[in-house]
């Protein structure tokens, strides 16, 4: 029965047709007491018909039912028919339908029409059509009350469905945002690792090619730097991939700190980039994610300097821990690269974008641009207390 009830709930016309059939059968059973059986049977067939579409076209069917009731009253008056039509109980059902599915205003208008119809029936036949006055009042009151409960239930179900839809959308949006953020994070980490290492390798390889015939010692040093940089990049890649494959807490992130910054600077010096490093404050005690952010910003900034700062490039790196944040400043000497355009290491523009994204994720700010003297400066601040 429950399965049948759920099936009927999705097919209102079928359920209402069954209700109309029941009213038709009950009404036809009273044909034996009618004086004019033809008109009685005709009304018995017509009166239940609006029931079939009462939930599809509630307003139109309510008007049709009220019109048929007034017609039945007129026919009873003209033919002096005293038989009652049980199908007129459908008037109460129509009142319930309007209040529950449309609104109180429409239900009140139908109720006014029912009062007028009842008055006409009283004047025409001497008694209300269907039963006595008390039964009619109780029937309409019960129908209205039941409609209020059902309407409230429908409104509650609609609100719950709307909230569930919003919750589903919000969950899908958060999942999509999380996936996008994770993809951006992976791309940023891989770019920071690979771009830095490859840029160093390319610069050293070009230098080794030129020095191979004239200065074998310099060429050997460049090749050694290439090998060391490649090994370090491979270790970084393995560590990054391992972190991406597993769930990890912030304290499991690589703790770069001052030692990591010194190592990056030393590696860049080995490529021929003169770097002055200034570290102030307790930088080894900051949160791991902030330490990683500082490391990546310095690394990417020095890589860009190596690419674009011209002959005999020089860079100044300053990392200062203040009371509420960490200040990172990287300034280079500027200039035009000495490489030919065909051999120039062109950037993709993702380095600066990645740094901005990383700083934004950490709740900080970053400015990057060329100064009046031609030097390029990157300045970023990262708060020590991270936003929730």
Coordinates of C-alpha atoms in Angstrom, one line a residue:
X1 CA 0.0 0.0 0.0
X2 CA 2.8 2.4 0.8
X3 CA 4.4 1.8 -2.6
X4 CA 1.0 2.3 -4.3
X5 CA 0.5 5.5 -2.3
X6 CA 3.9 6.9 -3.4
X7 CA 3.1 6.0 -7.0
X8 CA -0.3 7.8 -6.8
X9 CA 1.5 10.9 -5.2
X10 CA 3.3 11.4 -8.4
X11 CA 0.2 11.0 -10.6
X12 CA -2.5 13.4 -9.3
X13 CA -4.8 13.0 -12.3
X14 CA -5.0 9.2 -11.6
X15 CA -5.7 9.7 -7.9
X16 CA -8.3 12.4 -8.6
X17 CA -9.9 10.3 -11.3
X18 CA -10.4 7.5 -8.8
X19 CA -12.0 10.1 -6.4
X20 CA -14.3 11.3 -9.1
X21 CA -15.3 7.7 -9.9
X22 CA -16.2 7.1 -6.2
X23 CA -18.4 10.2 -6.2
X24 CA -20.0 9.2 -9.4
X25 CA -20.9 5.7 -8.0
X26 CA -22.3 7.2 -4.8
X27 CA -24.3 9.7 -6.7
X28 CA -25.7 7.2 -9.2
X29 CA -26.9 5.0 -6.3
X30 CA -29.5 7.7 -5.5
X31 CA -31.1 7.7 -9.0
X32 CA -33.9 5.4 -7.8
X33 CA -35.3 8.1 -5.6
X34 CA -35.3 10.8 -8.3
X35 CA -38.4 11.9 -10.1
X36 CA -36.6 13.0 -13.2
X37 CA -34.0 10.3 -13.7
X38 CA -32.6 11.7 -16.9
X39 CA -31.6 15.1 -15.5
X40 CA -30.4 13.4 -12.3
X41 CA -28.1 11.0 -14.2
X42 CA -26.8 13.9 -16.3
X43 CA -25.9 15.9 -13.2
X44 CA -24.5 12.8 -11.6
X45 CA -22.1 12.4 -14.4
X46 CA -21.2 16.1 -14.7
X47 CA -20.7 17.0 -11.1
X48 CA -17.6 14.7 -10.4
X49 CA -15.8 15.7 -13.6
X50 CA -14.0 18.8 -12.2
X51 CA -12.5 16.5 -9.6
X52 CA -10.3 14.9 -12.2
X53 CA -8.2 18.1 -12.9
X54 CA -8.7 19.8 -9.5
X55 CA -4.9 19.8 -8.7
X56 CA -3.9 20.6 -12.3
X57 CA -6.2 23.6 -12.8
X58 CA -7.5 24.3 -9.3
X59 CA -9.0 27.7 -10.0
X60 CA -10.8 26.7 -13.2
X61 CA -12.1 23.5 -11.7
X62 CA -13.4 25.3 -8.6
X63 CA -15.3 27.7 -10.8
X64 CA -16.7 24.8 -12.9
X65 CA -17.8 22.9 -9.7
X66 CA -19.5 26.0 -8.3
X67 CA -21.2 26.5 -11.7
X68 CA -22.4 22.9 -11.8
X69 CA -23.7 23.2 -8.2
X70 CA -25.7 26.3 -9.1
X71 CA -27.0 24.5 -12.2
X72 CA -28.1 21.6 -10.1
X73 CA -30.0 24.0 -7.8
X74 CA -31.7 25.6 -10.8
X75 CA -32.6 22.1 -12.3
X76 CA -34.0 21.0 -8.9
X77 CA -36.1 24.2 -8.7
X78 CA -37.5 23.9 -12.3
X79 CA -38.2 20.1 -12.1
X80 CA -39.2 20.2 -8.4
X81 CA -36.6 17.5 -7.8
X82 CA -36.2 16.7 -4.1
X83 CA -33.4 14.1 -4.5
X84 CA -30.0 15.0 -3.2
X85 CA -26.7 14.8 -5.1
X86 CA -23.9 13.2 -3.0
X87 CA -21.4 14.4 -5.5
X88 CA -21.9 17.9 -4.2
X89 CA -19.5 16.9 -1.4
X90 CA -16.9 17.8 -4.1
X91 CA -17.6 21.5 -3.2
X92 CA -15.8 20.9 0.1
X93 CA -13.0 19.1 -1.7
X94 CA -12.6 22.0 -4.0
X95 CA -12.5 24.4 -1.1
X96 CA -9.7 22.2 0.5
X97 CA -7.8 22.2 -2.9
X98 CA -7.8 25.9 -3.3
X99 CA -6.7 26.7 0.3
X100 CA -4.0 24.0 0.3
X101 CA -2.6 24.4 -3.2
X102 CA -3.3 27.9 -4.2
X103 CA -3.9 30.2 -1.2
X104 CA -6.4 31.5 1.3
X105 CA -7.5 34.4 -0.9
X106 CA -8.8 32.1 -3.6
X107 CA -10.3 29.8 -0.9
X108 CA -12.1 32.7 0.6
X109 CA -13.6 33.8 -2.7
X110 CA -14.8 30.2 -3.3
X111 CA -16.3 30.2 0.2
X112 CA -18.3 33.3 -0.6
X113 CA -19.5 31.6 -3.7
X114 CA -20.5 28.5 -1.7
X115 CA -22.5 30.7 0.8
X116 CA -24.3 32.3 -2.1
X117 CA -25.0 28.9 -3.6
X118 CA -26.3 27.6 -0.3
X119 CA -28.6 30.6 0.1
X120 CA -30.0 30.0 -3.4
X121 CA -30.5 26.3 -2.7
X122 CA -32.3 27.2 0.5
X123 CA -34.6 29.6 -1.2
X124 CA -35.2 27.3 -4.1
X125 CA -35.8 23.9 -2.3
X126 CA -36.3 24.8 1.3
X127 CA -33.1 23.1 2.4
X128 CA -29.4 23.1 1.5
X129 CA -28.5 20.8 -1.3
X130 CA -26.8 17.7 0.0
X131 CA -27.7 17.7 3.7
X132 CA -28.8 20.1 6.5
X133 CA -27.2 23.4 7.2
X134 CA -25.1 22.1 10.2
X135 CA -23.5 19.4 8.1
X136 CA -22.6 21.9 5.4
X137 CA -21.0 24.3 7.9
X138 CA -19.0 21.5 9.6
X139 CA -18.0 20.1 6.2
X140 CA -16.6 23.4 5.0
X141 CA -14.9 24.1 8.3
X142 CA -13.2 20.7 8.3
X143 CA -12.1 21.1 4.7
X144 CA -10.6 24.5 5.4
X145 CA -8.8 23.3 8.6
X146 CA -7.4 20.3 6.9
X147 CA -6.2 22.4 4.0
X148 CA -4.4 24.7 6.4
X149 CA -2.5 21.8 7.9
X150 CA -1.7 20.3 4.5
X151 CA -0.7 23.7 3.1
X152 CA 1.7 24.3 6.0
X153 CA 3.1 20.8 5.3
X154 CA 3.6 21.6 1.6
X155 CA 5.2 24.9 2.5
X156 CA 7.6 23.2 4.9
X157 CA 8.4 20.5 2.3
X158 CA 9.1 23.2 -0.3
X159 CA 11.3 25.1 2.0
X160 CA 13.2 21.9 3.0
X161 CA 13.6 21.0 -0.7
X162 CA 14.9 24.5 -1.5
X163 CA 17.4 24.4 1.3
X164 CA 18.6 21.0 0.2
X165 CA 19.0 22.2 -3.3
X166 CA 21.0 25.2 -2.0
X167 CA 23.0 22.9 0.2
X168 CA 23.7 20.6 -2.7
X169 CA 24.7 23.5 -4.9
X170 CA 26.9 24.9 -2.2
X171 CA 28.6 21.5 -1.6
X172 CA 29.2 21.1 -5.3
X173 CA 30.6 24.6 -5.5
X174 CA 32.9 24.1 -2.5
X175 CA 34.1 20.8 -4.0
X176 CA 34.8 22.5 -7.3
X177 CA 36.6 25.4 -5.6
X178 CA 38.6 22.9 -3.5
X179 CA 39.6 21.0 -6.7
X180 CA 40.5 24.3 -8.4
X181 CA 42.5 25.5 -5.5
X182 CA 44.3 22.2 -5.2
X183 CA 45.2 22.2 -8.9
X184 CA 46.5 25.7 -8.6
X185 CA 48.5 24.8 -5.6
X186 CA 50.0 21.8 -7.4
X187 CA 50.8 23.9 -10.5
X188 CA 52.4 26.6 -8.3
X189 CA 54.6 24.1 -6.4
X190 CA 55.7 22.3 -9.5
X191 CA 56.4 25.6 -11.3
X192 CA 58.5 26.9 -8.4
X193 CA 60.6 23.7 -8.3
X194 CA 61.0 23.0 -12.0
X195 CA 61.3 26.6 -13.3
X196 CA 64.0 27.5 -10.8
X197 CA 66.0 24.4 -11.6
X198 CA 65.6 24.5 -15.3
X199 CA 66.5 28.2 -15.5
X200 CA 69.7 27.5 -13.6
X201 CA 70.5 24.5 -15.7
X202 CA 70.0 26.5 -19.0
X203 CA 72.2 29.4 -17.8
X204 CA 74.9 27.1 -16.7
X205 CA 74.7 25.0 -19.9
X206 CA 75.1 28.1 -22.0
X207 CA 78.0 29.3 -19.9
X208 CA 79.7 25.8 -20.1
X209 CA 79.3 25.8 -23.9
X210 CA 81.1 29.1 -24.3
X211 CA 83.8 28.3 -21.7
X212 CA 84.4 24.7 -22.8
X213 CA 87.2 25.5 -25.3
X214 CA 88.7 28.6 -23.5
X215 CA 88.4 27.9 -19.8
X216 CA 87.8 24.2 -19.0
X217 CA 87.8 24.9 -15.3
X218 CA 84.8 27.2 -15.6
X219 CA 83.1 24.8 -17.8
X220 CA 83.7 22.0 -15.3
X221 CA 82.3 24.2 -12.5
X222 CA 79.2 24.9 -14.6
X223 CA 78.6 21.2 -15.3
X224 CA 79.0 20.5 -11.6
X225 CA 76.4 23.2 -10.8
X226 CA 74.1 21.6 -13.4
X227 CA 74.4 18.2 -11.8
X228 CA 73.8 19.6 -8.3
X229 CA 70.8 21.6 -9.4
X230 CA 69.3 18.6 -11.2
X231 CA 69.7 16.4 -8.1
X232 CA 68.2 19.1 -5.9
X233 CA 65.3 19.6 -8.3
X234 CA 64.7 15.9 -8.3
X235 CA 64.6 15.7 -4.5
X236 CA 62.2 18.7 -4.4
X237 CA 59.9 17.1 -7.0
X238 CA 59.9 13.8 -5.1
X239 CA 59.1 15.6 -1.8
X240 CA 56.4 17.7 -3.4
X241 CA 54.7 14.7 -5.1
X242 CA 54.9 12.8 -1.8
X243 CA 53.2 15.6 0.0
X244 CA 50.5 15.9 -2.7
X245 CA 49.7 12.1 -2.6
X246 CA 49.1 12.0 1.2
X247 CA 47.1 14.0 3.7
X248 CA 49.5 16.0 5.7
X249 CA 49.3 18.5 8.5
X250 CA 51.0 21.9 8.2
X251 CA 53.8 20.8 10.4
X252 CA 54.7 18.1 7.9
X253 CA 55.5 20.7 5.2
X254 CA 59.2 21.2 4.5
X255 CA 60.7 23.5 7.1
X256 CA 62.9 25.7 4.9
X257 CA 63.8 28.6 7.3
X258 CA 67.1 30.4 7.3
X259 CA 69.1 27.3 6.2
X260 CA 66.9 26.9 3.2
X261 CA 67.2 30.5 2.2
X262 CA 71.0 30.4 2.6
X263 CA 71.1 27.3 0.4
X264 CA 69.1 29.0 -2.4
X265 CA 71.3 32.0 -2.3
X266 CA 74.4 29.9 -2.3
X267 CA 73.2 27.9 -5.3
X268 CA 72.4 31.2 -7.2
X269 CA 75.8 32.5 -6.4
X270 CA 77.2 29.4 -8.0
X271 CA 75.5 30.3 -11.2
X272 CA 77.3 33.7 -11.3
X273 CA 74.5 35.8 -9.7
X274 CA 75.9 38.0 -6.9
X275 CA 73.4 37.9 -4.1
X276 CA 73.5 39.8 -0.8
X277 CA 71.3 38.2 1.9
X278 CA 70.0 39.9 5.0
X279 CA 68.0 37.9 7.5
X280 CA 66.6 39.5 10.7
X281 CA 64.3 38.2 13.4
X282 CA 63.4 34.7 14.5
X283 CA 62.7 33.3 11.0
X284 CA 63.1 29.6 12.1
X285 CA 60.2 29.9 14.5
X286 CA 57.5 30.9 12.0
X287 CA 54.8 28.6 10.8
X288 CA 55.8 26.0 8.2
X289 CA 53.4 27.3 5.5
X290 CA 54.8 30.8 6.0
X291 CA 58.3 29.6 5.9
X292 CA 57.6 27.7 2.6
X293 CA 56.0 30.8 1.2
X294 CA 59.0 33.0 2.0
X295 CA 61.3 30.4 0.5
X296 CA 59.4 30.2 -2.8
X297 CA 59.1 34.0 -3.2
X298 CA 62.9 34.4 -2.7
X299 CA 63.6 31.4 -5.0
X300 CA 61.3 32.7 -7.8
X301 CA 62.5 36.3 -7.5
X302 CA 66.2 35.2 -7.8
X303 CA 65.3 32.9 -10.7
X304 CA 63.7 35.9 -12.5
X305 CA 66.8 38.0 -11.8
X306 CA 69.0 35.4 -13.3
X307 CA 66.9 35.4 -16.4
X308 CA 66.4 39.1 -17.0
X309 CA 68.8 41.2 -15.0
X310 CA 71.5 41.4 -17.7
X311 CA 75.2 41.0 -17.6
X312 CA 76.8 40.6 -14.2
X313 CA 73.5 40.6 -12.4
X314 CA 73.2 41.3 -8.7
X315 CA 70.4 40.9 -6.3
X316 CA 69.7 42.0 -2.7
X317 CA 67.5 39.8 -0.6
X318 CA 66.1 41.1 2.7
X319 CA 63.8 39.0 4.9
X320 CA 62.7 40.7 8.1
X321 CA 60.4 39.2 10.8
X322 CA 58.5 42.0 12.4
X323 CA 55.9 42.0 15.2
X324 CA 52.9 41.0 13.1
X325 CA 54.3 39.9 9.7
X326 CA 57.3 38.9 7.7
X327 CA 58.7 41.4 5.1
X328 CA 60.4 40.0 2.0
X329 CA 62.2 42.3 -0.4
X330 CA 64.2 41.2 -3.4
X331 CA 65.8 43.9 -5.6
X332 CA 68.0 43.3 -8.6
X333 CA 70.4 45.4 -10.6
X334 CA 68.3 45.6 -13.7
X335 CA 69.7 45.9 -17.2
X336 CA 69.2 44.1 -20.5
X337 CA 70.0 40.4 -20.9
X338 CA 73.2 39.7 -22.8
X339 CA 71.8 36.6 -24.5
X340 CA 70.6 36.8 -28.1
X341 CA 66.8 36.9 -28.5
X342 CA 66.8 33.4 -30.0
X343 CA 68.5 32.0 -26.9
X344 CA 66.9 34.2 -24.3
X345 CA 65.0 32.4 -21.6
X346 CA 61.5 33.7 -21.9
X347 CA 59.2 33.6 -19.0
X348 CA 55.6 32.3 -19.1
X349 CA 54.3 35.0 -16.7
X350 CA 53.3 32.3 -14.3
X351 CA 56.1 33.0 -11.8
X352 CA 54.7 36.4 -10.7
X353 CA 51.1 35.1 -10.8
X354 CA 52.2 32.1 -8.7
X355 CA 53.8 34.4 -6.1
X356 CA 50.8 36.6 -5.9
X357 CA 48.5 33.6 -5.4
X358 CA 50.7 32.2 -2.7
X359 CA 50.9 35.5 -0.9
X360 CA 47.1 35.9 -1.2
X361 CA 46.5 32.4 0.2
X362 CA 48.6 33.4 3.2
X363 CA 46.7 36.6 3.7
X364 CA 49.5 38.9 2.7
X365 CA 50.2 41.5 0.0
X366 CA 52.7 41.8 -2.7
X367 CA 54.0 44.5 -5.1
X368 CA 56.3 43.8 -8.0
X369 CA 57.6 46.3 -10.6
X370 CA 60.4 48.3 -12.1
X371 CA 61.9 51.2 -10.2
X372 CA 62.9 54.5 -11.7
X373 CA 66.6 53.4 -11.8
X374 CA 65.7 50.4 -13.9
X375 CA 66.0 47.8 -11.1
X376 CA 63.2 45.3 -10.4
X377 CA 61.8 45.0 -7.0
X378 CA 59.6 42.4 -5.4
X379 CA 58.1 43.4 -2.0
X380 CA 55.8 41.1 0.0
X381 CA 54.4 41.0 3.5
X382 CA 52.9 37.8 5.0
X383 CA 51.1 38.0 8.4
X384 CA 52.3 35.7 11.1
X385 CA 48.7 34.9 12.2
X386 CA 47.0 33.2 9.3
X387 CA 43.3 33.9 8.5
X388 CA 40.8 31.0 9.2

